[in-house]
XYZ file of C-alpha atoms in Angstrom:
744
model
C 165.397 121.725 85.851
C 168.303 121.391 88.281
C 171.788 120.305 87.357
C 171.309 117.280 89.593
C 168.388 116.174 87.416
C 170.480 116.300 84.245
C 173.367 114.440 85.901
C 170.977 111.691 87.005
C 169.408 111.522 83.538
C 172.829 111.318 81.856
C 174.069 108.632 84.263
C 170.946 106.501 83.801
C 171.092 106.931 80.019
C 174.727 105.792 79.866
C 173.960 102.730 82.001
C 170.963 101.863 79.815
C 172.979 102.368 76.623
C 175.655 99.934 77.829
C 172.982 97.272 78.307
C 171.403 97.999 74.918
C 174.760 97.704 73.128
C 175.375 94.424 74.950
C 171.940 93.125 73.941
C 172.563 94.059 70.298
C 175.933 92.289 70.359
C 177.745 95.506 69.446
C 179.691 95.692 72.713
C 179.174 92.422 74.609
C 180.242 92.383 78.238
C 181.585 89.050 79.571
C 180.329 89.677 83.131
C 176.793 90.171 81.830
C 177.084 87.054 79.681
C 178.294 85.100 82.719
C 175.426 86.393 84.817
C 172.950 85.440 82.106
C 174.422 81.944 82.001
C 173.832 81.589 85.728
C 170.249 82.812 85.383
C 169.744 80.301 82.558
C 171.041 77.511 84.790
C 168.659 78.578 87.553
C 165.663 78.540 85.215
C 166.720 75.180 83.842
C 166.865 73.657 87.331
C 163.602 75.249 88.454
C 161.686 74.067 85.360
C 163.301 70.620 85.109
C 160.637 68.021 84.113
C 162.663 65.270 85.857
C 160.997 62.533 83.803
C 162.474 59.462 82.120
C 162.152 58.877 78.399
C 161.573 55.130 78.194
C 162.150 55.148 74.444
C 165.875 55.700 74.945
C 168.208 53.137 76.542
C 171.907 53.535 77.228
C 174.027 50.401 76.968
C 176.746 51.254 79.435
C 180.346 50.148 79.204
C 180.444 49.902 82.964
C 182.904 48.504 85.473
C 181.285 45.072 85.434
C 181.589 44.847 81.654
C 185.231 45.952 81.670
C 186.049 43.488 84.444
C 184.677 40.586 82.364
C 185.480 41.632 78.777
C 188.754 43.454 79.400
C 189.783 47.059 79.370
C 188.557 49.458 76.750
C 188.759 49.538 73.761
C 187.278 46.135 73.192
C 187.883 44.081 70.122
C 185.683 44.851 67.156
C 184.406 41.260 67.186
C 182.928 41.932 70.632
C 181.263 45.087 69.378
C 179.977 43.158 66.378
C 178.534 40.541 68.714
C 176.941 43.280 70.819
C 175.434 44.858 67.692
C 174.051 41.547 66.466
C 172.563 40.784 69.861
C 170.840 44.164 70.088
C 169.258 43.909 66.654
C 168.631 40.170 66.342
C 167.724 39.200 69.882
C 166.293 42.410 71.361
C 165.001 43.947 68.111
C 166.001 47.524 68.884
C 164.921 50.453 66.693
C 168.259 52.233 66.167
C 171.801 52.052 67.491
C 174.133 54.992 68.046
C 177.773 54.707 69.057
C 178.961 57.579 71.246
C 182.527 56.895 70.131
C 184.622 56.645 66.979
C 186.903 53.997 65.467
C 189.748 55.714 63.618
C 192.287 52.843 63.752
C 192.284 49.216 62.651
C 191.768 46.507 65.240
C 195.006 44.470 65.278
C 194.272 42.737 68.551
C 193.629 39.406 66.750
C 197.294 39.099 65.655
C 196.297 39.056 61.961
C 198.910 41.655 61.064
C 201.673 39.451 62.528
C 200.398 36.413 60.599
C 200.322 38.473 57.406
C 203.952 39.371 57.876
C 204.870 35.699 58.391
C 202.853 34.618 55.349
C 204.663 37.159 53.242
C 208.025 36.422 54.770
C 209.651 33.519 56.568
C 206.698 31.097 56.213
C 205.639 31.973 52.730
C 206.676 28.464 51.499
C 205.073 26.537 54.383
C 201.976 24.946 52.873
C 200.513 23.833 56.194
C 200.897 27.323 57.655
C 199.432 29.004 54.617
C 196.455 26.637 54.688
C 195.662 27.399 58.310
C 196.293 31.075 57.719
C 193.742 31.239 54.922
C 191.238 29.215 56.969
C 191.527 31.464 60.043
C 191.844 34.787 58.248
C 188.083 35.565 57.972
C 187.585 35.101 61.676
C 190.578 37.298 62.476
C 189.501 40.222 60.279
C 187.665 41.957 63.129
C 187.033 45.292 61.380
C 185.369 43.428 58.542
C 183.381 41.463 61.095
C 182.221 44.686 62.764
C 181.442 46.279 59.398
C 179.307 43.283 58.483
C 177.363 43.686 61.741
C 176.775 47.380 60.960
C 175.817 46.915 57.353
C 172.169 47.320 56.423
C 171.178 48.378 59.927
C 170.111 51.794 61.299
C 173.426 52.532 62.953
C 175.018 55.947 63.521
C 178.747 56.310 64.241
C 180.388 59.262 65.879
C 183.218 61.504 64.683
C 184.573 64.837 65.817
C 185.634 68.141 64.310
C 188.702 70.097 65.306
C 188.339 73.853 65.634
C 191.920 75.010 65.122
C 194.566 73.935 62.712
C 197.514 72.033 64.172
C 200.837 71.927 62.330
C 201.418 68.481 60.930
C 197.991 67.270 62.012
C 196.209 64.768 59.800
C 192.566 63.984 59.492
C 192.258 60.287 60.376
C 189.347 58.285 59.086
C 186.650 59.134 56.587
C 183.763 61.520 57.169
C 180.229 60.466 56.285
C 178.495 62.257 53.450
C 177.268 65.771 54.380
C 173.527 66.039 54.744
C 173.483 68.996 52.333
C 175.969 71.326 50.678
C 176.103 75.096 50.498
C 175.905 74.848 46.738
C 172.614 72.990 46.995
C 171.332 75.746 49.276
C 172.446 78.501 46.931
C 174.601 79.961 49.687
C 178.256 80.839 49.669
C 178.430 80.976 53.426
C 176.426 80.393 56.570
C 177.340 81.763 60.003
C 177.632 78.267 61.472
C 180.709 76.667 63.046
C 183.569 76.206 60.571
C 186.041 73.580 61.854
C 189.460 73.117 60.282
C 190.002 69.417 60.837
C 188.359 66.211 61.962
C 188.807 62.761 63.410
C 186.594 60.056 61.908
C 186.099 56.319 61.507
C 187.725 53.728 59.302
C 186.323 53.888 55.817
C 185.080 50.302 55.979
C 183.095 51.021 59.132
C 181.712 54.406 58.120
C 180.509 53.085 54.767
C 178.869 50.136 56.460
C 176.944 52.342 58.885
C 173.806 54.188 57.806
C 175.228 57.531 58.857
C 177.330 59.492 61.261
C 177.329 62.572 63.436
C 179.843 64.720 65.262
C 180.375 64.194 68.962
C 182.107 67.439 69.835
C 180.549 70.617 71.185
C 182.474 73.718 70.064
C 180.001 75.979 71.894
C 180.942 75.081 75.435
C 180.697 78.263 77.494
C 183.821 79.882 78.975
C 182.976 78.372 82.363
C 183.110 74.880 80.823
C 179.359 74.267 81.067
C 177.447 72.612 78.219
C 174.358 74.780 77.725
C 174.106 74.969 73.937
C 175.215 72.651 71.183
C 175.258 72.968 67.379
C 173.243 70.538 65.292
C 175.259 71.448 62.184
C 178.851 72.278 61.328
C 180.182 73.279 57.930
C 183.367 71.690 56.582
C 184.626 72.410 53.075
C 181.218 73.401 51.744
C 179.287 70.555 53.317
C 176.963 70.668 56.317
C 177.437 67.787 58.745
C 174.937 66.717 61.375
C 175.457 66.113 65.066
C 175.235 62.607 66.513
C 171.822 63.393 68.030
C 170.441 64.886 64.819
C 171.707 61.889 62.833
C 169.997 59.542 65.264
C 166.692 61.406 64.995
C 166.878 61.360 61.197
C 167.421 57.608 61.324
C 164.468 57.154 63.686
C 162.242 59.216 61.357
C 163.244 57.161 58.321
C 165.958 59.465 57.016
C 163.647 62.263 55.753
C 165.062 65.024 53.561
C 166.673 67.916 55.387
C 165.468 71.454 54.771
C 166.878 74.623 56.279
C 165.073 77.818 57.151
C 167.430 80.638 56.207
C 166.664 84.292 56.847
C 168.161 86.391 54.064
C 166.866 89.426 52.234
C 169.063 88.824 49.193
C 169.215 85.010 49.046
C 170.341 83.840 45.632
C 172.528 86.841 44.939
C 176.224 86.027 44.448
C 177.983 86.318 47.763
C 174.719 86.213 49.679
C 174.530 84.562 53.041
C 171.783 84.269 55.601
C 171.185 83.113 59.128
C 169.686 79.789 60.071
C 166.316 79.835 61.799
C 165.236 76.197 61.759
C 166.130 72.724 60.543
C 163.370 70.717 58.926
C 163.164 66.920 59.065
C 160.097 66.143 56.987
C 157.181 67.700 58.882
C 159.322 68.423 61.957
C 160.979 71.801 62.495
C 163.774 72.296 64.995
C 164.322 75.955 65.978
C 168.012 76.905 65.911
C 169.985 80.099 66.197
C 172.139 81.588 63.469
C 174.952 79.200 64.440
C 172.681 76.211 63.952
C 172.700 75.600 67.695
C 170.027 74.694 70.212
C 169.828 74.922 74.001
C 170.318 71.424 75.370
C 166.818 70.418 76.586
C 167.812 68.778 79.855
C 164.927 66.828 81.331
C 166.522 64.893 84.160
C 169.547 64.691 86.426
C 172.405 62.259 85.597
C 171.189 58.670 85.581
C 167.722 59.680 84.439
C 167.802 57.369 81.423
C 167.671 53.605 81.648
C 171.238 52.253 81.832
C 171.919 48.592 81.006
C 175.251 46.871 81.410
C 176.860 45.909 78.103
C 177.833 42.587 79.675
C 174.206 41.846 80.625
C 173.108 42.653 77.090
C 175.768 40.374 75.587
C 174.832 37.543 77.945
C 171.140 38.161 77.254
C 170.351 38.752 80.895
C 168.115 41.755 80.122
C 164.370 41.427 79.743
C 163.519 41.752 76.031
C 160.747 44.311 76.666
C 163.371 46.725 78.034
C 165.013 47.000 74.622
C 162.296 46.129 72.139
C 161.935 49.055 69.654
C 164.319 51.077 71.796
C 166.597 53.881 70.698
C 169.933 52.586 71.966
C 173.093 54.571 72.591
C 176.323 52.821 73.468
C 178.587 54.852 75.712
C 180.007 55.060 79.184
C 179.433 57.016 82.384
C 182.723 55.881 83.920
C 185.094 58.717 84.961
C 187.996 56.869 83.385
C 186.355 57.037 79.953
C 186.806 60.866 79.941
C 183.237 61.525 78.832
C 181.881 63.494 81.784
C 180.954 67.142 81.287
C 179.774 70.103 83.350
C 176.104 70.999 82.802
C 173.580 73.310 84.488
C 172.309 70.274 86.417
C 175.520 68.570 87.522
C 179.277 69.112 87.206
C 179.791 65.522 85.994
C 177.169 64.652 83.411
C 177.798 61.697 81.046
C 178.249 62.790 77.460
C 176.136 59.897 76.227
C 173.228 61.207 78.306
C 173.639 64.655 76.752
C 173.138 63.076 73.323
C 170.174 61.120 74.671
C 168.708 64.344 76.084
C 168.956 66.094 72.704
C 167.368 63.157 70.881
C 164.498 63.095 73.373
C 163.989 66.869 73.160
C 163.898 66.913 69.350
C 161.444 64.018 69.193
C 159.117 65.653 71.735
C 159.432 69.170 70.305
C 160.953 70.549 73.515
C 163.646 72.680 71.929
C 163.454 76.265 73.077
C 164.352 79.275 70.952
C 167.131 81.371 72.391
C 168.029 83.820 69.641
C 166.630 85.592 66.665
C 164.818 88.825 65.942
C 161.877 88.008 68.234
C 164.093 87.544 71.249
C 166.119 90.663 70.452
C 162.956 92.755 70.162
C 161.662 91.428 73.489
C 164.961 92.047 75.264
C 165.306 95.543 73.815
C 161.680 96.203 74.741
C 162.475 95.245 78.330
C 165.512 97.530 78.444
C 163.893 100.547 76.803
C 160.792 100.330 78.983
C 162.986 100.151 82.075
C 164.965 103.181 80.941
C 161.783 105.206 80.337
C 160.285 104.084 83.664
C 163.298 104.817 85.857
C 164.506 107.926 84.035
C 161.181 109.529 83.200
C 158.559 108.331 85.676
C 160.171 107.250 88.958
C 162.030 110.561 89.558
C 158.658 112.326 89.580
C 157.306 110.134 92.391
C 158.001 110.016 96.102
C 161.253 108.183 96.943
C 159.460 105.268 98.613
C 157.712 104.550 95.317
C 161.111 103.817 93.798
C 161.406 100.817 96.124
C 157.865 99.637 95.404
C 158.280 100.010 91.642
C 161.608 98.142 91.690
C 159.985 95.194 93.469
C 156.960 95.265 91.155
C 159.180 95.431 88.063
C 161.258 92.491 89.276
C 158.109 90.447 89.836
C 156.780 91.381 86.383
C 160.093 90.525 84.702
C 160.225 87.129 86.438
C 156.584 86.425 85.639
C 156.798 87.418 81.968
C 160.106 85.609 81.521
C 158.655 82.436 83.042
C 155.589 82.792 80.815
C 157.727 83.095 77.677
C 159.946 80.210 78.849
C 157.082 77.800 79.521
C 154.336 78.854 77.126
C 156.259 80.165 74.120
C 159.523 78.167 74.524
C 161.475 81.421 74.300
C 164.688 81.936 76.222
C 164.657 85.673 76.774
C 167.529 87.137 78.786
C 166.584 87.501 82.428
C 169.673 88.856 84.129
C 170.096 91.947 81.929
C 166.669 93.493 82.664
C 166.890 92.425 86.313
C 170.342 93.946 86.696
C 169.408 97.085 84.751
C 166.406 97.503 87.061
C 168.692 97.229 90.072
C 171.271 99.638 88.645
C 168.728 102.253 87.559
C 166.989 101.972 90.920
C 170.405 102.321 92.551
C 171.210 105.415 90.486
C 167.847 106.865 91.413
C 168.309 105.995 95.087
C 171.825 107.403 95.122
C 170.731 110.718 93.681
C 167.688 110.801 95.952
C 169.961 110.253 98.940
C 172.351 112.934 97.716
C 169.470 115.265 96.985
C 167.937 114.548 100.380
C 171.257 115.081 102.121
C 171.666 118.328 100.244
C 168.029 119.190 100.949
C 168.352 118.188 104.610
C 171.364 120.432 104.974
C 169.488 123.280 103.341
C 166.376 122.428 105.344
C 168.355 122.549 108.564
C 169.927 125.876 107.682
C 166.578 127.376 106.749
C 164.266 125.862 109.369
C 166.438 125.512 112.466
C 165.617 129.094 113.612
C 161.893 128.397 113.182
C 161.312 124.901 114.583
C 162.077 122.859 117.646
C 164.661 120.084 117.293
C 161.944 117.417 117.486
C 159.826 118.980 114.744
C 162.885 119.439 112.545
C 163.742 115.740 112.980
C 160.206 114.751 111.964
C 160.516 116.923 108.877
C 163.679 115.036 107.872
C 161.953 111.710 108.453
C 158.839 112.593 106.461
C 160.605 114.255 103.518
C 158.742 117.515 104.102
C 161.224 119.582 102.095
C 158.653 120.006 99.331
C 156.684 122.346 101.609
C 159.520 124.862 101.442
C 158.613 125.636 97.835
C 155.511 127.500 98.999
C 151.861 126.531 98.984
C 148.433 127.681 100.061
C 147.746 126.062 103.421
C 145.194 126.362 106.213
C 147.039 127.519 109.308
C 146.539 129.255 112.640
C 148.598 132.391 113.273
C 149.614 133.837 116.651
C 151.040 137.260 117.439
C 152.407 138.086 120.902
C 153.336 141.638 121.874
C 154.036 143.668 125.033
C 151.484 146.306 125.936
C 152.807 149.819 126.257
C 156.274 148.652 125.282
C 157.532 152.225 124.928
C 156.673 153.007 128.555
C 158.257 149.719 129.683
C 161.507 150.190 127.744
C 161.998 153.955 128.171
C 163.433 153.939 131.726
C 165.655 150.889 131.096
C 169.342 151.020 130.247
C 170.210 149.260 126.955
C 171.800 146.323 128.783
C 168.721 145.869 130.991
C 166.390 146.168 127.991
C 168.425 143.539 126.142
C 168.295 141.233 129.151
C 164.544 141.682 129.479
C 163.913 141.023 125.800
C 166.262 138.017 125.752
C 164.428 136.419 128.672
C 160.997 137.326 127.278
C 161.706 136.156 123.703
C 163.356 132.933 124.921
C 160.386 131.984 127.114
C 157.805 132.748 124.424
C 159.812 130.829 121.799
C 160.069 127.787 124.040
C 156.329 127.836 124.636
C 155.594 128.008 120.892
C 158.005 125.158 120.185
C 156.634 123.103 123.072
C 153.239 123.236 121.368
C 154.758 122.225 117.979
C 154.424 125.678 116.513
C 156.621 127.375 113.933
C 158.358 130.579 114.970
C 158.118 133.054 112.125
C 160.054 136.114 113.292
C 160.820 138.634 116.005
C 160.151 142.310 115.381
C 161.191 144.155 118.480
C 159.040 142.751 121.250
C 156.522 141.352 118.724
C 156.620 137.612 118.051
C 154.823 135.795 115.238
C 154.239 132.053 115.147
C 151.933 129.707 113.284
C 150.653 126.130 113.256
C 149.798 123.829 110.318
C 153.043 124.343 108.385
C 155.544 123.084 107.467
C 154.116 119.976 109.187
C 150.458 119.657 108.284
C 148.042 119.255 111.179
C 144.282 119.040 111.482
C 144.651 120.284 115.078
C 146.483 123.509 114.251
C 143.754 125.805 115.693
C 143.464 123.819 118.918
C 147.282 123.667 119.346
C 147.611 127.411 118.778
C 144.841 128.213 121.263
C 146.328 125.923 123.932
C 149.670 127.669 123.458
C 148.003 131.085 123.836
C 146.168 130.052 127.018
C 149.378 128.702 128.515
C 151.250 131.872 127.558
C 148.589 133.916 129.353
C 148.961 131.819 132.491
C 152.754 131.775 132.255
C 153.107 135.542 131.949
C 152.641 135.863 135.725
C 155.591 133.471 136.285
C 157.721 135.537 133.924
C 156.811 138.745 135.770
C 157.684 137.204 139.124
C 161.153 136.396 137.739
C 161.499 139.900 136.288
C 160.612 141.526 139.641
C 163.173 139.304 141.398
C 165.824 140.510 138.953
C 164.861 144.151 139.195
C 163.185 144.256 135.810
C 159.750 145.787 135.257
C 156.801 143.428 134.716
C 155.361 143.086 131.255
C 151.790 142.516 130.132
C 151.407 140.563 126.937
C 148.736 140.804 124.267
C 147.963 137.846 122.010
C 146.058 137.755 118.726
C 144.976 134.500 117.040
C 143.206 133.648 113.796
C 142.812 130.630 111.514
C 142.436 130.506 107.746
C 144.209 130.188 104.428
C 147.674 131.665 103.958
C 150.622 131.267 101.630
C 153.423 129.472 103.474
C 156.937 128.861 102.200
C 160.446 130.139 101.649
C 160.694 133.833 100.860
C 163.690 136.043 100.272
C 166.495 137.039 97.956
C 169.328 135.051 96.383
C 171.564 135.776 99.345
C 169.099 135.553 102.218
C 165.762 133.848 102.764
C 163.377 132.896 105.531
C 160.355 130.690 106.073
C 157.193 132.705 106.588
C 153.442 132.997 106.094
C 151.634 135.698 104.138
C 148.016 136.623 103.597
C 144.827 138.010 105.098
C 144.834 135.490 107.952
C 148.223 136.778 109.094
C 147.039 140.382 108.910
C 143.897 139.584 110.903
C 145.900 137.853 113.663
C 148.110 140.952 113.938
C 145.062 143.249 114.171
C 143.540 141.016 116.828
C 146.715 141.394 118.907
C 146.323 145.171 118.680
C 142.596 145.003 119.448
C 143.281 142.904 122.523
C 145.112 145.902 123.999
C 142.107 148.115 123.225
C 139.663 145.749 124.947
C 142.009 145.138 127.844
C 142.242 141.359 127.318
C 145.282 139.143 127.065
C 143.974 137.009 124.180
C 141.724 137.954 121.263
C 140.698 135.437 118.605
C 138.731 135.666 115.389
C 135.546 133.885 114.540
C 137.301 131.428 112.174
C 139.398 130.070 115.022
C 136.379 130.088 117.358
C 134.543 127.855 114.882
C 137.443 125.349 114.762
C 137.675 124.993 118.556
C 134.034 124.639 119.668
C 135.043 123.385 123.130
C 136.647 126.743 123.933
C 134.735 128.867 126.454
C 134.823 132.363 124.974
C 133.618 135.866 125.805
C 132.224 137.809 122.881
C 134.227 141.023 122.879
C 132.598 142.887 120.051
C 131.161 142.863 116.543
C 133.099 145.199 114.296
C 133.664 145.784 110.613
C 136.444 143.784 108.966
C 139.235 145.829 107.470
C 138.526 146.765 103.868
C 134.951 145.409 103.886
C 131.522 146.232 105.249
C 131.066 142.722 106.650
C 130.835 142.613 110.441
C 133.002 140.077 112.274
C 132.866 138.876 115.846
C 135.949 138.805 118.021
C 136.280 136.690 121.146
C 138.291 136.371 124.321
C 138.973 132.696 125.136
C 138.801 132.021 128.865
C 139.762 128.367 128.692
C 138.524 124.989 127.504
C 135.398 123.213 128.666
C 135.911 121.666 132.074
C 138.708 124.077 132.978
C 136.595 127.124 133.993
C 135.363 127.824 137.533
C 131.589 127.892 138.103
C 131.662 131.500 139.317
C 133.460 132.582 136.148
C 130.894 130.739 133.993
C 128.061 132.434 135.918
C 129.594 135.882 135.414
C 130.179 135.074 131.735
C 126.491 134.226 131.328
C 125.533 137.574 132.927
C 127.995 139.352 130.635
C 126.418 137.833 127.515
C 122.976 138.754 128.884
C 124.171 142.328 129.274
C 125.497 142.238 125.727
C 122.110 141.057 124.400
C 120.411 143.913 126.246
C 122.933 146.295 124.717
C 122.351 145.004 121.162
C 118.558 145.312 121.577
C 118.976 148.952 122.759
C 117.656 148.295 126.259
C 120.144 150.795 127.615
C 119.164 151.050 131.256
C 118.958 147.318 131.832
C 122.296 146.847 130.030
C 123.904 149.698 132.055
C 122.731 148.183 135.302
C 124.085 144.735 134.520
C 127.444 146.015 133.199
C 127.850 148.155 136.356
C 127.157 145.090 138.482
C 129.844 143.154 136.526
C 132.340 146.041 136.780
C 131.998 146.151 140.550
C 132.790 142.456 140.850
C 135.604 142.431 138.274
C 137.065 145.965 138.228
C 140.231 144.911 136.365
C 138.319 144.089 133.193
C 138.124 147.270 131.158
C 135.609 145.700 128.751
C 132.803 146.570 131.176
C 133.818 150.228 131.269
C 134.044 150.179 127.461
C 130.429 149.112 127.112
C 129.263 151.514 129.831
C 130.907 154.318 127.861
C 129.186 153.195 124.654
C 125.810 152.946 126.395
C 126.177 156.481 127.635
C 126.981 157.669 124.111
C 124.283 155.668 122.354
C 121.570 156.521 124.834
C 122.256 160.172 124.080
C 122.596 159.545 120.367
C 120.350 156.577 119.569
C 121.233 154.497 116.493
C 118.791 153.566 113.740
C 115.941 151.234 114.672
C 117.471 148.476 112.497
C 120.891 148.770 114.178
C 122.702 145.392 114.063
C 124.731 145.939 117.203
C 127.940 146.795 115.344
C 129.652 149.802 116.832
C 131.155 152.053 114.185
C 134.730 151.174 114.991
C 136.899 149.814 112.195
C 138.899 146.630 112.498
C 142.227 148.438 112.511
């Protein structure tokens, strides 16, 4: 194999290995990860259901509500009233607050009254009486806690990823849903925050549960594509706001975790999460406990109701009856808008609603795990084998077709896995690897072709016309240079009695004659799309059917020979005008199988044809001189050009065999021959039949008649001489008409 092959193989292998290492997570490449994120966004948008989940309602802290109730945050008594209204009047199923309450509500002025009661007015009985009477109504946190108590309410909190010097953890976290100790694990590869921000203890204890609001898995481009359902803090696993809401909807079922570990239970063991179980429901997660956010609609796809309308009971009860309610805001000023694959400003409360809806409907796709890794690696390895082992063996155009087919198959299979199996298999890596491997292949093909074209030009320019050489470049015919058995037609052109022609000429005159002669013959061969093989003195060899294949090679060669015969008179007229002697050419033609290709040594090579067909064409050129004709062709060529009008010259023994062969003189093609010539040709063949049937006197008479009318044709004299010999020495009665002259 060539060095170019090994360079291409090594380059493609290195490219494939980079993608494999990226897929295995050993050497991740940020550009590939970014490209995969974009392909994920595209698939998400293309496959978006764009349907509303009527089970979920968002009570929106909108502009109208803020205009009437005051700027945010509102007093806890207003939130308590809103909570009571939702549960008592509208009879909702659950309530989730997409917010947290880390500080006390002092907006009632109770703290100021407490200071007065303990200070300057501590002895004022009337003041103390009114203070004690009003105190319950001014304790707004207690009022809010009372509204939360005993109801399916989930409050939000957040985790902080990094430690901050002097930072405190305000509020109280809810109880973890499960601990590592209960799981028999010392560690899980989930998110491990270092701090938190939570709600007042009185509020968190009053609520049924809580969940974190933050998303520590926001991609580097700021887009929310994946979100964890669990985070681990000090040995406890805490649920997300959406997961907590779903648990509440399902009646707070026990949580089970699917953990993949070969040595679970061993001290120091740790495994990877595969799923989260809520009773009979299983939520597929990756090792980080994360899921792809199952977006189902553009922003505003959930029912939004104004908090003010809810408080004033201006909403139809059926809109909220048994509804899953989230309280949040889509206002830009509330700082809860996030970039998503669907929109750059997507309300955070709708992201939580989307996750709740997806979990309830079982629409969570799997985006990691051993299955996905096997599929991705399968893609990459198959591509490497295809483009490094198969495509280089095909024609270059097949590289383009295969690339397009592979892209279609990757898109189709990826879409099938996405929709039917809920698997998020990387799309950009196999697509890009296909493009890169096809590019490597194309680059080396182009380099190889350029190198081959240069070599082709050097080798074939002396043999072909410029037009034929251009067609060879366009059709990638370089493979024919390696050598192959082909059916061709071979032509030899020589000058009769060349020694007598050249002897009286000075070297300069002989060179000028040969230059003119060889140039004209070469042009004629090229004009008929032939391949010039070589010059050997005055002898010229050409052939048709290689390197460019042609089903018309015999016809093209014969047309060239006929035109050469006609053109020889024009050449002689020019020679006479220049003081050069005329020349008489002899042409031999035959068709058949021959080996055609590049032949030579390490330092010098040529393009040529070898074989019996070539030898027969050369002998026919010599025999043409013997029979006194310009063109002699073999019976194989005669069979391939049936429209040629030919004179049978003789039947002789083929060289090296005892099989007789017939040789012909072509006079022209049908429709090109004069009637008188056709009539004389018919008489000639009649004379030949008389000769072959040993009717010597009748044959002699007819040949003499032909010789008188065409004295320049020596073939008549040849047969008259044979008749004279055979009439004196008769052959055997079963004589087949073959004169005992060898095919030299």
